[in-house]
Structures are given as C-alpha cells and as structure tokens.
mmCIF file of C-alpha atoms and ligand atoms in Angstrom:
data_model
loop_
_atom_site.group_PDB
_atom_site.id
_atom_site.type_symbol
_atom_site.label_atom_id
_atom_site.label_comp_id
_atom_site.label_asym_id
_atom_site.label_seq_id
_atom_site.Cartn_x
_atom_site.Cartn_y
_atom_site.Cartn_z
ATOM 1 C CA UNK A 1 42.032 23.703 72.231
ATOM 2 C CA UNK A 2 41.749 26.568 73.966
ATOM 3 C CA UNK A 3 43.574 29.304 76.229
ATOM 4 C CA UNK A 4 43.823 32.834 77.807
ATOM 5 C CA UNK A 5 45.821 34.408 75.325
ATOM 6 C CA UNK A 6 46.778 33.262 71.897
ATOM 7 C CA UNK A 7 50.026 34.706 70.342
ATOM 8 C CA UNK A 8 50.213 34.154 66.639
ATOM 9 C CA UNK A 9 53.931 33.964 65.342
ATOM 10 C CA UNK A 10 57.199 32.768 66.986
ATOM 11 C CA UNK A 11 59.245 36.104 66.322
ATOM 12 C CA UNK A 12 60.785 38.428 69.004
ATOM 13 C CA UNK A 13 57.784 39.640 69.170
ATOM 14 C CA UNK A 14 55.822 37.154 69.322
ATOM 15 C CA UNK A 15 58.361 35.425 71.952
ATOM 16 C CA UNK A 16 58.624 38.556 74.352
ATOM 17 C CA UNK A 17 54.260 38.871 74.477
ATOM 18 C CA UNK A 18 54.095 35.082 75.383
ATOM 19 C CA UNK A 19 56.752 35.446 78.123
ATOM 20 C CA UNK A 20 54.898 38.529 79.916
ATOM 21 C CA UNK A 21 51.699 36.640 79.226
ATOM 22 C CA UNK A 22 53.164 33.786 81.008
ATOM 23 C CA UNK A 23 54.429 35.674 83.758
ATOM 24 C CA UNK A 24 51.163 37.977 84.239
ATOM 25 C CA UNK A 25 49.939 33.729 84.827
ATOM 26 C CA UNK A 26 47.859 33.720 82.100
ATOM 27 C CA UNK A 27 47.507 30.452 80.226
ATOM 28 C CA UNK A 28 49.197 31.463 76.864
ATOM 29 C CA UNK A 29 49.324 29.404 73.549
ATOM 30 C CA UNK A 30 51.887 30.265 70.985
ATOM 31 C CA UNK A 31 51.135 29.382 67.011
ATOM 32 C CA UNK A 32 54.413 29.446 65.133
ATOM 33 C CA UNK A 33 53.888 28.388 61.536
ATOM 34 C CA UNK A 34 57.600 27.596 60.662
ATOM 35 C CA UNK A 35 60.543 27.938 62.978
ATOM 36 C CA UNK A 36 60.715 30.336 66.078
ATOM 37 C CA UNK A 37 62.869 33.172 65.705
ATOM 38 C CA UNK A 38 61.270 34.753 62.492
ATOM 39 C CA UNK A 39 63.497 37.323 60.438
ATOM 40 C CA UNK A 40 66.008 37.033 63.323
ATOM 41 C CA UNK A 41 66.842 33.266 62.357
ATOM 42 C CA UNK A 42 68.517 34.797 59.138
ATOM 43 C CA UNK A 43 70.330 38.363 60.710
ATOM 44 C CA UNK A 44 74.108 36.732 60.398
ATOM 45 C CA UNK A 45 75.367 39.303 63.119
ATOM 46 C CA UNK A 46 73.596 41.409 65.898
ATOM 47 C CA UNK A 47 75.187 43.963 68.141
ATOM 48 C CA UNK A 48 72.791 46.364 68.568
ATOM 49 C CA UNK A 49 70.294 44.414 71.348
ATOM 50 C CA UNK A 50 70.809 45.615 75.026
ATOM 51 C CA UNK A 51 72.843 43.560 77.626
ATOM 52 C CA UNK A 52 74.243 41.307 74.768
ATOM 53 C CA UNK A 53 77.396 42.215 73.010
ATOM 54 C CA UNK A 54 77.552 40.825 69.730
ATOM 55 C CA UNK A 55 75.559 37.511 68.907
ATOM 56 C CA UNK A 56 74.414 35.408 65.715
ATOM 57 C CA UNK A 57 70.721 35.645 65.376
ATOM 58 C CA UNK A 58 70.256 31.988 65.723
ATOM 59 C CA UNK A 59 72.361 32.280 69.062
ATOM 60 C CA UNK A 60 69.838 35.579 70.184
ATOM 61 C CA UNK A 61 66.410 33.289 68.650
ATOM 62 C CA UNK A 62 67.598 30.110 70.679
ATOM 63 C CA UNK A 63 67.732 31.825 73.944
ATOM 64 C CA UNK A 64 64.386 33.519 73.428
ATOM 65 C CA UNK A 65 63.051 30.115 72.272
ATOM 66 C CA UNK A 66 64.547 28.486 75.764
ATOM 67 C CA UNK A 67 63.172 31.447 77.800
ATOM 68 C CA UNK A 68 59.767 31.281 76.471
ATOM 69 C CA UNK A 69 59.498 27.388 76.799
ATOM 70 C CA UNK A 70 60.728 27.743 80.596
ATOM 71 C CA UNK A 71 58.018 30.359 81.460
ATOM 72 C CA UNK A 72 55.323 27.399 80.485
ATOM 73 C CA UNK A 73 54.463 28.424 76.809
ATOM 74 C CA UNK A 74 52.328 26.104 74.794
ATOM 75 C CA UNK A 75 54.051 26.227 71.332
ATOM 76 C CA UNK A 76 51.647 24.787 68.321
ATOM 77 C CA UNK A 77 53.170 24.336 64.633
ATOM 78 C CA UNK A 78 50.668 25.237 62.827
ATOM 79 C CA UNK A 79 49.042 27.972 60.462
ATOM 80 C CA UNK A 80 45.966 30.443 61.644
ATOM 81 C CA UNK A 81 43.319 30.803 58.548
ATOM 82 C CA UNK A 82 40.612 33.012 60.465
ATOM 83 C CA UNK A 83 39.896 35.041 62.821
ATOM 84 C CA UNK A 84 36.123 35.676 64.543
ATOM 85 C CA UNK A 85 35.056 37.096 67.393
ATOM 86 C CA UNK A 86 32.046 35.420 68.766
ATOM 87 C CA UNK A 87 30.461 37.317 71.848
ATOM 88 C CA UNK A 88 33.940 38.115 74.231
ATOM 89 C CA UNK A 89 35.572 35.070 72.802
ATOM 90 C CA UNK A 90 38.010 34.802 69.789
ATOM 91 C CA UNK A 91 37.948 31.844 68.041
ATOM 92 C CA UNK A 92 40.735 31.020 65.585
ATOM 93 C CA UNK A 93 40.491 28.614 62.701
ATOM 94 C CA UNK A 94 44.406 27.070 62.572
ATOM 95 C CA UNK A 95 45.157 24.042 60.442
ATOM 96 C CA UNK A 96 45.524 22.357 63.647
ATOM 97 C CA UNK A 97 42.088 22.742 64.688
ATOM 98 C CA UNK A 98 39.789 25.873 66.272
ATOM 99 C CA UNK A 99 41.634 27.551 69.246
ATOM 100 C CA UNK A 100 39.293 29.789 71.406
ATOM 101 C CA UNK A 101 40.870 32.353 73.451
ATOM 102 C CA UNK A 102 40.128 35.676 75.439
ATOM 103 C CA UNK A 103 42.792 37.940 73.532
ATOM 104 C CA UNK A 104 44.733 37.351 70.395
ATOM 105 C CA UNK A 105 48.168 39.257 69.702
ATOM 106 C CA UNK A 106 49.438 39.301 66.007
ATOM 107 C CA UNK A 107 53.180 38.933 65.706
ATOM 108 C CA UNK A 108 53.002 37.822 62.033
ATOM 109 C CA UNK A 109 56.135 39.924 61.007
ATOM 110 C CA UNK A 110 57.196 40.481 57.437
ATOM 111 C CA UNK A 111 58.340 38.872 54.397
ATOM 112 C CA UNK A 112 60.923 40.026 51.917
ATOM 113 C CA UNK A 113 59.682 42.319 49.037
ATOM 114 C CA UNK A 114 60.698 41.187 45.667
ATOM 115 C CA UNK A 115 62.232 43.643 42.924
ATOM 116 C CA UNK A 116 59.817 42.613 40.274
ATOM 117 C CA UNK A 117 62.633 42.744 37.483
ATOM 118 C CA UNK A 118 62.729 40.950 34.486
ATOM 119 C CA UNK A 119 64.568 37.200 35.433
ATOM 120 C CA UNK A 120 64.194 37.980 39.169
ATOM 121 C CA UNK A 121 61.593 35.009 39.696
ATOM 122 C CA UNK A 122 63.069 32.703 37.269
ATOM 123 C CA UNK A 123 66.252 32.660 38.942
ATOM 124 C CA UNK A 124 64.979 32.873 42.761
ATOM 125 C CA UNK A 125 67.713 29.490 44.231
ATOM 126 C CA UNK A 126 69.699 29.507 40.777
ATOM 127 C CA UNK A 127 71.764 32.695 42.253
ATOM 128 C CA UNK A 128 68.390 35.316 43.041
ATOM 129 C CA UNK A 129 68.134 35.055 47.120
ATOM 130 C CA UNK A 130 66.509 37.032 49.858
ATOM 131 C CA UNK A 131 68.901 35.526 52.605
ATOM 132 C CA UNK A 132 72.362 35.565 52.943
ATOM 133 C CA UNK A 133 72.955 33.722 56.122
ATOM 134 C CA UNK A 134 70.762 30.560 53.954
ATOM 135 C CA UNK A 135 72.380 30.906 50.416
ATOM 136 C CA UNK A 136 75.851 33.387 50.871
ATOM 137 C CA UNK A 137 78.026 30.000 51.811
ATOM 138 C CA UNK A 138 77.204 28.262 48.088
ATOM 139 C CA UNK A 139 78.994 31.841 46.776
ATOM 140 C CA UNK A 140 82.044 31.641 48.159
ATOM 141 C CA UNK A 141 85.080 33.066 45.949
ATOM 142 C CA UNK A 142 82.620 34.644 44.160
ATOM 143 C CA UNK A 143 81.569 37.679 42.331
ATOM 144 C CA UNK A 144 77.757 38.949 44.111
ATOM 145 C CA UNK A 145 75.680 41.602 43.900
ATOM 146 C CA UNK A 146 73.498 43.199 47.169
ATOM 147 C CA UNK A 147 70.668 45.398 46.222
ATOM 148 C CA UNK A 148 69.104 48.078 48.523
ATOM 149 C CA UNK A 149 70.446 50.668 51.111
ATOM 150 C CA UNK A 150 68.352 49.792 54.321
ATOM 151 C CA UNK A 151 69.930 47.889 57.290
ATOM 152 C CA UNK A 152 68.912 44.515 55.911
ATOM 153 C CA UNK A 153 70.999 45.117 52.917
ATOM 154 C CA UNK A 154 73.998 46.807 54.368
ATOM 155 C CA UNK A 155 74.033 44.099 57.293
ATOM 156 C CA UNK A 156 74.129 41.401 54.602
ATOM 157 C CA UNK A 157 76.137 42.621 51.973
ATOM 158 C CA UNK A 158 79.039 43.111 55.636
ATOM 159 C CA UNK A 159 78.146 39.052 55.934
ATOM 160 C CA UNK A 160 78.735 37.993 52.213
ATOM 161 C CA UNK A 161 81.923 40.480 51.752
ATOM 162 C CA UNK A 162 83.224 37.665 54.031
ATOM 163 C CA UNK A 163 82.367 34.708 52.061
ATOM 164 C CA UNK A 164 82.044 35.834 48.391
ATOM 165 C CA UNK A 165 85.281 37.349 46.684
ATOM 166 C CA UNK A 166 83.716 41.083 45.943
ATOM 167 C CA UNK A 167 80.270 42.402 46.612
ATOM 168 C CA UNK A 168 78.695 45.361 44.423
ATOM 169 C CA UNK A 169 76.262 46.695 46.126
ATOM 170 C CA UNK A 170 73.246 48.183 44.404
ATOM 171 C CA UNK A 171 71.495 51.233 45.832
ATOM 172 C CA UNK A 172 68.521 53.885 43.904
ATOM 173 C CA UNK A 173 70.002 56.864 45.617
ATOM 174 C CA UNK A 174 72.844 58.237 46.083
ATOM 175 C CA UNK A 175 72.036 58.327 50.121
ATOM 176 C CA UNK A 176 71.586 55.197 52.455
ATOM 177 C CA UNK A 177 68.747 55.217 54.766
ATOM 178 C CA UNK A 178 70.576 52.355 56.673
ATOM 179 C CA UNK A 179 72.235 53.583 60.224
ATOM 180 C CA UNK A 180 75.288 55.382 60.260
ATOM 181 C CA UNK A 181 77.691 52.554 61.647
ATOM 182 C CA UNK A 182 76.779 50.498 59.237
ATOM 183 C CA UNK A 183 77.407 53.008 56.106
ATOM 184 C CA UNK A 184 80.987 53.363 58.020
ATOM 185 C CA UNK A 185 81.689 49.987 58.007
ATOM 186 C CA UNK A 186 80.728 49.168 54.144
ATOM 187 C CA UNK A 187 82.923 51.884 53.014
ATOM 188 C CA UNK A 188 85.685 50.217 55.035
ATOM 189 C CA UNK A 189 85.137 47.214 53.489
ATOM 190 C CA UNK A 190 87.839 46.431 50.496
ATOM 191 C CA UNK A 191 86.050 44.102 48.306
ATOM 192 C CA UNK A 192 82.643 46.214 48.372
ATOM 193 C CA UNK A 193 82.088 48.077 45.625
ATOM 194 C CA UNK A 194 79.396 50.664 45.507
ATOM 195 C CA UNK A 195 77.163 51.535 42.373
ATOM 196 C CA UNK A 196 74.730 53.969 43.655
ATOM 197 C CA UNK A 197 71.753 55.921 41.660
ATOM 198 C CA UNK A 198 71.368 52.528 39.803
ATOM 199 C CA UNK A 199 69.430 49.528 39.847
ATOM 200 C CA UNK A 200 69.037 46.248 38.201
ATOM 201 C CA UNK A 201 67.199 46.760 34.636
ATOM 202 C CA UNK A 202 67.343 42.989 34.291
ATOM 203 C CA UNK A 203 68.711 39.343 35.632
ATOM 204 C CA UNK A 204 70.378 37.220 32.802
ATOM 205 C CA UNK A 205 71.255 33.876 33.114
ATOM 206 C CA UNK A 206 72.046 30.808 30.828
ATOM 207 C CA UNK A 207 68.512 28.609 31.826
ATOM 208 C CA UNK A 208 70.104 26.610 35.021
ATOM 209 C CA UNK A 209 72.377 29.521 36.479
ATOM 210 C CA UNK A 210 72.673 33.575 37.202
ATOM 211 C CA UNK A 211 75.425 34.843 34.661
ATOM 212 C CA UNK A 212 74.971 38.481 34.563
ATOM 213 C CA UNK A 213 72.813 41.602 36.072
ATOM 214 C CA UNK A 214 71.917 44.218 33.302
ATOM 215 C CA UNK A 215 71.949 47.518 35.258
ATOM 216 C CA UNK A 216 69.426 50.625 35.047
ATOM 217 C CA UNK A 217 72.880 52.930 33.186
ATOM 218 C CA UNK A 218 73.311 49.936 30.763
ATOM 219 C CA UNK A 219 76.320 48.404 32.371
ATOM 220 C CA UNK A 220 76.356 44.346 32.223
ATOM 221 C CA UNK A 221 78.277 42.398 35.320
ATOM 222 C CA UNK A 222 79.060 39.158 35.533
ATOM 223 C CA UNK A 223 77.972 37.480 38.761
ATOM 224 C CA UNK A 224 77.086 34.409 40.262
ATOM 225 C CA UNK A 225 74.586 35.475 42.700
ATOM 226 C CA UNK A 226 72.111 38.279 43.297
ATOM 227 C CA UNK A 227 70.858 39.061 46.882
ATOM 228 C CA UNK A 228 68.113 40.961 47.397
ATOM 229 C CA UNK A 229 67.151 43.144 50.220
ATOM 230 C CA UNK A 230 64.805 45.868 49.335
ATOM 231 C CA UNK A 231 62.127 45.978 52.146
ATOM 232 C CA UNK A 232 59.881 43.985 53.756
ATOM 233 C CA UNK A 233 55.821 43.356 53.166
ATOM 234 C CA UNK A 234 53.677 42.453 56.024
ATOM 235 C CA UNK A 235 52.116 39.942 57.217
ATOM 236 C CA UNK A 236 48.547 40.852 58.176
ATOM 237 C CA UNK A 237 45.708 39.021 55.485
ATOM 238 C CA UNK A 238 44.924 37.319 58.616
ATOM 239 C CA UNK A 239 43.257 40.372 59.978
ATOM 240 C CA UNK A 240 42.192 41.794 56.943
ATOM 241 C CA UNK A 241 38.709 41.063 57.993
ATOM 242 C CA UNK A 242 38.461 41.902 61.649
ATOM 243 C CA UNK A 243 40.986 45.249 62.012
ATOM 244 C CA UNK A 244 41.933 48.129 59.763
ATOM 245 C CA UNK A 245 45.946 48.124 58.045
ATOM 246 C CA UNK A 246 47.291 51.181 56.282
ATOM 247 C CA UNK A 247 47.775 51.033 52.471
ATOM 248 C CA UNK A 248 50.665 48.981 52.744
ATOM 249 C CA UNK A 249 49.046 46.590 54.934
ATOM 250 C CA UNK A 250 50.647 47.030 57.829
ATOM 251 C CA UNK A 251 47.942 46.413 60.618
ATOM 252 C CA UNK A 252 47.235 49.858 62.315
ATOM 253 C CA UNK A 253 47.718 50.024 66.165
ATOM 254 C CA UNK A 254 47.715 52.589 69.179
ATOM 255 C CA UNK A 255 50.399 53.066 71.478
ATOM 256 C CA UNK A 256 48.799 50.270 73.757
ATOM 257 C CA UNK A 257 49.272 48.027 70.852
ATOM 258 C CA UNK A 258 45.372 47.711 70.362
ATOM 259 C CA UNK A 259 43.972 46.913 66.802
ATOM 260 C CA UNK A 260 40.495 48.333 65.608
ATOM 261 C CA UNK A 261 39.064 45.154 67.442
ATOM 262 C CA UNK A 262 38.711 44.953 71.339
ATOM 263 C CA UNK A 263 40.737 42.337 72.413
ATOM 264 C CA UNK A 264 43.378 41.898 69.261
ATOM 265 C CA UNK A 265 46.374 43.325 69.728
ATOM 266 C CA UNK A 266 49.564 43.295 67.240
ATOM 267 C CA UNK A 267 52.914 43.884 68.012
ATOM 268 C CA UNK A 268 56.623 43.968 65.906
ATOM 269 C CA UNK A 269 56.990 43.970 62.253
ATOM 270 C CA UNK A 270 53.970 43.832 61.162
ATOM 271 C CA UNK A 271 52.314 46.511 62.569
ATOM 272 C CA UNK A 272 52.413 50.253 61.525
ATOM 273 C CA UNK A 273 55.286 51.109 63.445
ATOM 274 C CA UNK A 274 58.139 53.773 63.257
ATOM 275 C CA UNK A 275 61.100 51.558 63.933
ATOM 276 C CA UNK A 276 61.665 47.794 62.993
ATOM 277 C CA UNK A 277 64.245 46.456 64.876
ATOM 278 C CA UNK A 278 65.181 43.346 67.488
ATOM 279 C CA UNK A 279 64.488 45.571 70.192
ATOM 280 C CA UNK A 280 61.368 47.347 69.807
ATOM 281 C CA UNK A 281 59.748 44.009 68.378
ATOM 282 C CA UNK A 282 60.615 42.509 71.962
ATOM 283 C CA UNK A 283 59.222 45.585 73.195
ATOM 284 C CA UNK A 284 56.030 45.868 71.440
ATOM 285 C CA UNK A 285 55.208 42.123 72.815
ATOM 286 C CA UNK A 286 56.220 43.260 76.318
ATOM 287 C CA UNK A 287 53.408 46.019 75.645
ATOM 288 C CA UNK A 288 50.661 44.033 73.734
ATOM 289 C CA UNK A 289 50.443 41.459 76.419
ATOM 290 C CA UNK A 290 50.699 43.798 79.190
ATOM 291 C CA UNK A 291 47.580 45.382 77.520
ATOM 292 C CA UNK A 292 45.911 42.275 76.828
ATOM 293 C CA UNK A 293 46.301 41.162 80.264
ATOM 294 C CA UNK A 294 44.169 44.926 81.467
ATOM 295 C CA UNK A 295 41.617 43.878 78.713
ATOM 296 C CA UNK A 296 41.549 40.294 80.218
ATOM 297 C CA UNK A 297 40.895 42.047 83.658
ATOM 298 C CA UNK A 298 38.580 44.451 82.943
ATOM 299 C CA UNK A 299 35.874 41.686 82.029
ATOM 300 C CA UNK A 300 33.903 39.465 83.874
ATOM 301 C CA UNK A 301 34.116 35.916 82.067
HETATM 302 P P1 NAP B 401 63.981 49.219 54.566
HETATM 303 O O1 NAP B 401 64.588 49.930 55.707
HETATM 304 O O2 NAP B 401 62.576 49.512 54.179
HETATM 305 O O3 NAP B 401 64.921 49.489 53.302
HETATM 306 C C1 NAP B 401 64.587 49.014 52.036
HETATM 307 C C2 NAP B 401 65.626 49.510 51.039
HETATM 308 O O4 NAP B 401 65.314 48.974 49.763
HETATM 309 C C3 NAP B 401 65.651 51.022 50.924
HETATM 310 O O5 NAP B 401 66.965 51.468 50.811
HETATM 311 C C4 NAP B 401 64.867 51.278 49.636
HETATM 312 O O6 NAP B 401 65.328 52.378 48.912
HETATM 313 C C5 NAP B 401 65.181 50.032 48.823
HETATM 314 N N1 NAP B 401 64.113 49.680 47.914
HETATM 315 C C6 NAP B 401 62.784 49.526 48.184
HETATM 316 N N2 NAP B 401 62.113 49.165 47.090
HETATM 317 C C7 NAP B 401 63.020 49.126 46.083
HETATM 318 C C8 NAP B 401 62.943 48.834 44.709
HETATM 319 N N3 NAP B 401 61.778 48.506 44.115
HETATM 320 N N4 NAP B 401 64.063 48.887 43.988
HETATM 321 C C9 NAP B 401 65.237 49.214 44.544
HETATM 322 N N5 NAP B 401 65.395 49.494 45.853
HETATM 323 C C10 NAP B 401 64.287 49.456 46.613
HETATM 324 O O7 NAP B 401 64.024 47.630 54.727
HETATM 325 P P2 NAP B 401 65.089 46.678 55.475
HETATM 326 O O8 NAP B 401 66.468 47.138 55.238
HETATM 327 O O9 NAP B 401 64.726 45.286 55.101
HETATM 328 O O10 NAP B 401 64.747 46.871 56.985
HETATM 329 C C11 NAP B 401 63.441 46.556 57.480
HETATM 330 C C12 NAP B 401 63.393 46.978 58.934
HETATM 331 O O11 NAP B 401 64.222 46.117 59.715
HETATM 332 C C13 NAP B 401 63.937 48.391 59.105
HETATM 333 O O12 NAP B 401 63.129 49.078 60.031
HETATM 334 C C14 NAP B 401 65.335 48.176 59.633
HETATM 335 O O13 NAP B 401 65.794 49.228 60.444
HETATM 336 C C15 NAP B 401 65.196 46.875 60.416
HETATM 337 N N6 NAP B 401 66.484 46.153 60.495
HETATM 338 C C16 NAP B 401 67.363 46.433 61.515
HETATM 339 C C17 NAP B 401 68.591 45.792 61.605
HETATM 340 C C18 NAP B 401 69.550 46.124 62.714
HETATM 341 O O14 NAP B 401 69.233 46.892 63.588
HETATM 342 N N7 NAP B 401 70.739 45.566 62.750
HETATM 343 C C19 NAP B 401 68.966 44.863 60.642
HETATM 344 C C20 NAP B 401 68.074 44.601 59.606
HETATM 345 C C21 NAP B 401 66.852 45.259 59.538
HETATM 346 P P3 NAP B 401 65.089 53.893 49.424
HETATM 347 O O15 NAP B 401 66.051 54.104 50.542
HETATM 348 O O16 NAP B 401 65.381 54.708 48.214
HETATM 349 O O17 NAP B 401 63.652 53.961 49.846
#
C-alpha cells in the first residue's frame, strides 16, 4: 500500500486534511481505526460550527464523511503501530499491512480522562459513562449525576436534563471554565441542580448496579447513573518515538502544524493547541495538509 499523504484518524480533523489533500490532487489515504467522526460522533447538539445552524454531531460527522469520500479519499479500517522514516519516505506499520507515504498528518484526537475514584472502574456500563449521547437513553426518569465544568460536561449534562428526571451536576470550583452560553443555559435549566466546590469521594453500588455517589463534603446521593466528563487525554504514543509532546502528551506543533519531524504534521485534538473545538480541528487539517502539500513540493522524489 502506499500513497502521497497518509492521514491517521477519521475526526474533523482528520476529515478536513484529507479533503484539501485531495483537492491539492494528491493521492491521500485515510486510516480510521473505529468509526469516522471521532469525539463528534458523541456531541448530542452543535450550534456553534459556521454556516450550519444547529445540527446533531452524527448529522455534522456524516456530511464530512460524504464530502471526504466524494473528493476520492481512500479510507482504511485499521490501526497504525509505528512510525519510521526511512530516507524521505515514511513508512507506517498498520495492522493492515506497511503503508509508505511522502507526509503523514496525525489526527489521533483524544480520549476521555477518567476520575480515578474509588468504584469509578468497577462500575464503568453498570451506571459510570463517559458518553451521554451512547448511555443517557438507558437513564431515562432518572436521578444522574454530571461531573466537570468544561464544555463537554455542561453540553452533556443540557442533553441528559432531557432524558433523565434531574441532573446534579458536579463541579471542583466554584467557577466554570465552560463558555458563557452554556453556563446561561444550565442555570435555566429546572431539573439541574448544581453542587459546586465538591467532587465525588467515592462510587457505591450494590455489585451489578450504581446506587449512590459519596461526595468530597460527605453528602451520599442516590443515583442511577454517573457521567463523567472531566477532560480529555491525547492520543499521541504513536509518535512518541519520532516527535516531541509536552508533559501531557499532547504532540507539540508550530503554527504550520509541523511536528519535530520533517514531513509529520498533526492537527486537532491531539496536538498542543489553545482551543479544542469542531472548528479549529477542521481548521488545523485545512492547515496541516496545506503544509504538507509545500513539503511535498519542495522535494524532488
Ligand atoms: P476541559 O475543557 O479540559 O474541562 C475539563 C473539566 O473537568 C474542567 O472543568 C476541570 O476542572 C474538570 N476536571 C479535570 N480533572 C478533574 C478531576 N480529576 N476531578 C474533577 N474535575 C476535573 O475538557 P472538555 O470539557 O472535555 O473539553 C475538551 C475540549 O473540547 C475543550 O477545548 C472544549 O472547549 C472542547 N469542546 C467544545 C464544545 C463546543 O464547542 N460545543 C463541546 C465540547 C468540548 P477545572 O475547571 O477546575 O480545571
């Protein structure tokens, strides 16, 4: 297998770099792992992206996913292991054989970060869950808890307040960091109830189900389910042999979306960006293969 430029992951970052791959006419392989759309698959509502109102993020992924297929994208399932740079040429070791290509852009994204309390892992699908879009319908009429004060958290705890009967939501400060119209909207909200300067000491349950959440002040609360929002972690071991990540991991790249290796470029969530969002993912693709297309040029292969 081989190709001009490999993207690796399917998310709106990922996406966007194919499509102005594509359209500078490179030949452009994409390697999605699970399903296309990353994160976005799960965001329940999404208002905030340019030129379209208000949209589900499956509805926003699936039009991506049509875009980037008519533009001539290969799309692989599969997972990348390595990467090596031998002479100009990257070769990547995927569990769907080696792919060789002239420049590589990392749109890996993020994963959820886990609270590390007591219970948490024991009860992850008996009421613990990172997504609401995937587990808020099995709570409906019922009493849930949303931890964290970011967008993710305010976004989802909006989505379950429509499906469960009351939402607490559980914050560390007394201050969200999420964006202003979403703060508006939660204290709006009748059936959200905010405990704030607290956090979950510990997740109780009776062996097969979430009963309770033991909170930092020492209150108990009965609940059925526990969603958890409280950051994301990236995903860059891929690289963590060919280009430098800060001390979180993220993978460290210039404003032309260049890694510490010539040629491999990252773009969206998982690099060490200011601002996460729909948007500026799509935008940091736009950018990486823009780039990679100039470092494509500027050689004689
Ligand atoms: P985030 O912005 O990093 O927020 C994480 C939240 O979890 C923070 O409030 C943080 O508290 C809290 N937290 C972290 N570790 C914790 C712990 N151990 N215990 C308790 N609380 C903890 O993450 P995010 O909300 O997942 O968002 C990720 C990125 O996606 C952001 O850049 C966000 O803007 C973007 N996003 C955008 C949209 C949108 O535009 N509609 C929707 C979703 C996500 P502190 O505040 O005290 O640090």
């Amino acid at each position: 297998m081989d190709t001009d430029i490999l993207v690796i992951g399917g998310g709106p970052a990922g996406m966007s770099a194919a499509q102005y791959a594509l359209r500078a006419g490179y030949r452009t392989m994409l390697l999605e792992m699970m399903a296309l759309g990353g994160q976005l698959l799960q965001i329940d509502e999404i208002e905030n992206y340019p030129g379209i109102e208000k949209t589900s993020g499956f509805e926003l992924t699936k039009k991506m996913e049509t875009q980037t297929e008519e533009f001539g994208a290969e799309i692989v399932y599969g997972e990348a292991t390595k990467i090596e740079k031998n002479g100009p040429f990257f070769s990547v070791e995927t569990d769907q054989g080696n792919i060789e290509a002239k420049a590589v852009i990392v749109a890996t994204g993020a994963t959820h970060r886990h609270l590390g309390a007591p219970g948490e892992e024991e009860y992850i699908g008996k009421g613990v869950s990172y997504c609401a879009t995937c587990d808020g319908p099995f709570f409906k009429g019922k009493d849930v808890i949303a931890v964290g004060g970011g967008d993710t958290a305010l976004t989802e705890a909006l989505y379950l307040s429509k499906i469960a009967k009351s939402v607490t939501l559980i914050h560390r400060r007394s201050e969200f960091r999420a964006q202003k119209a979403l703060v508006d909207k939660i204290n709006e909200r009748e059936n959200i109830a905010l405990e704030l300067s607290n956090g979950i000491k510990e997740v109780l349950g009776d062996g097969e189900k979430v009963t309770h959440v033991l909170l930092n002040d020492g209150k108990s609360l009965p609940v059925s389910g526990i969603f958890i929002f409280v950051g994301i972690t990236p995903n860059s071991e891929l690289v963590k042999n060919v280009a430098d990540r800060d001390e979180s991991g993220f993978i460290k790249v210039n404003d032309r979306k260049e890694t510490s290796l010539k040629g491999l470029f990252a773009a969206g969530d998982v690099t060490d960006t200011h601002f996460r969002q729909v948007v500026t993912a799509c935008s940091d693709g736009a950018l990486s293969a823009h780039m990679a297309d100039e470092y494509i040029s500027s050689l004689s292969w």
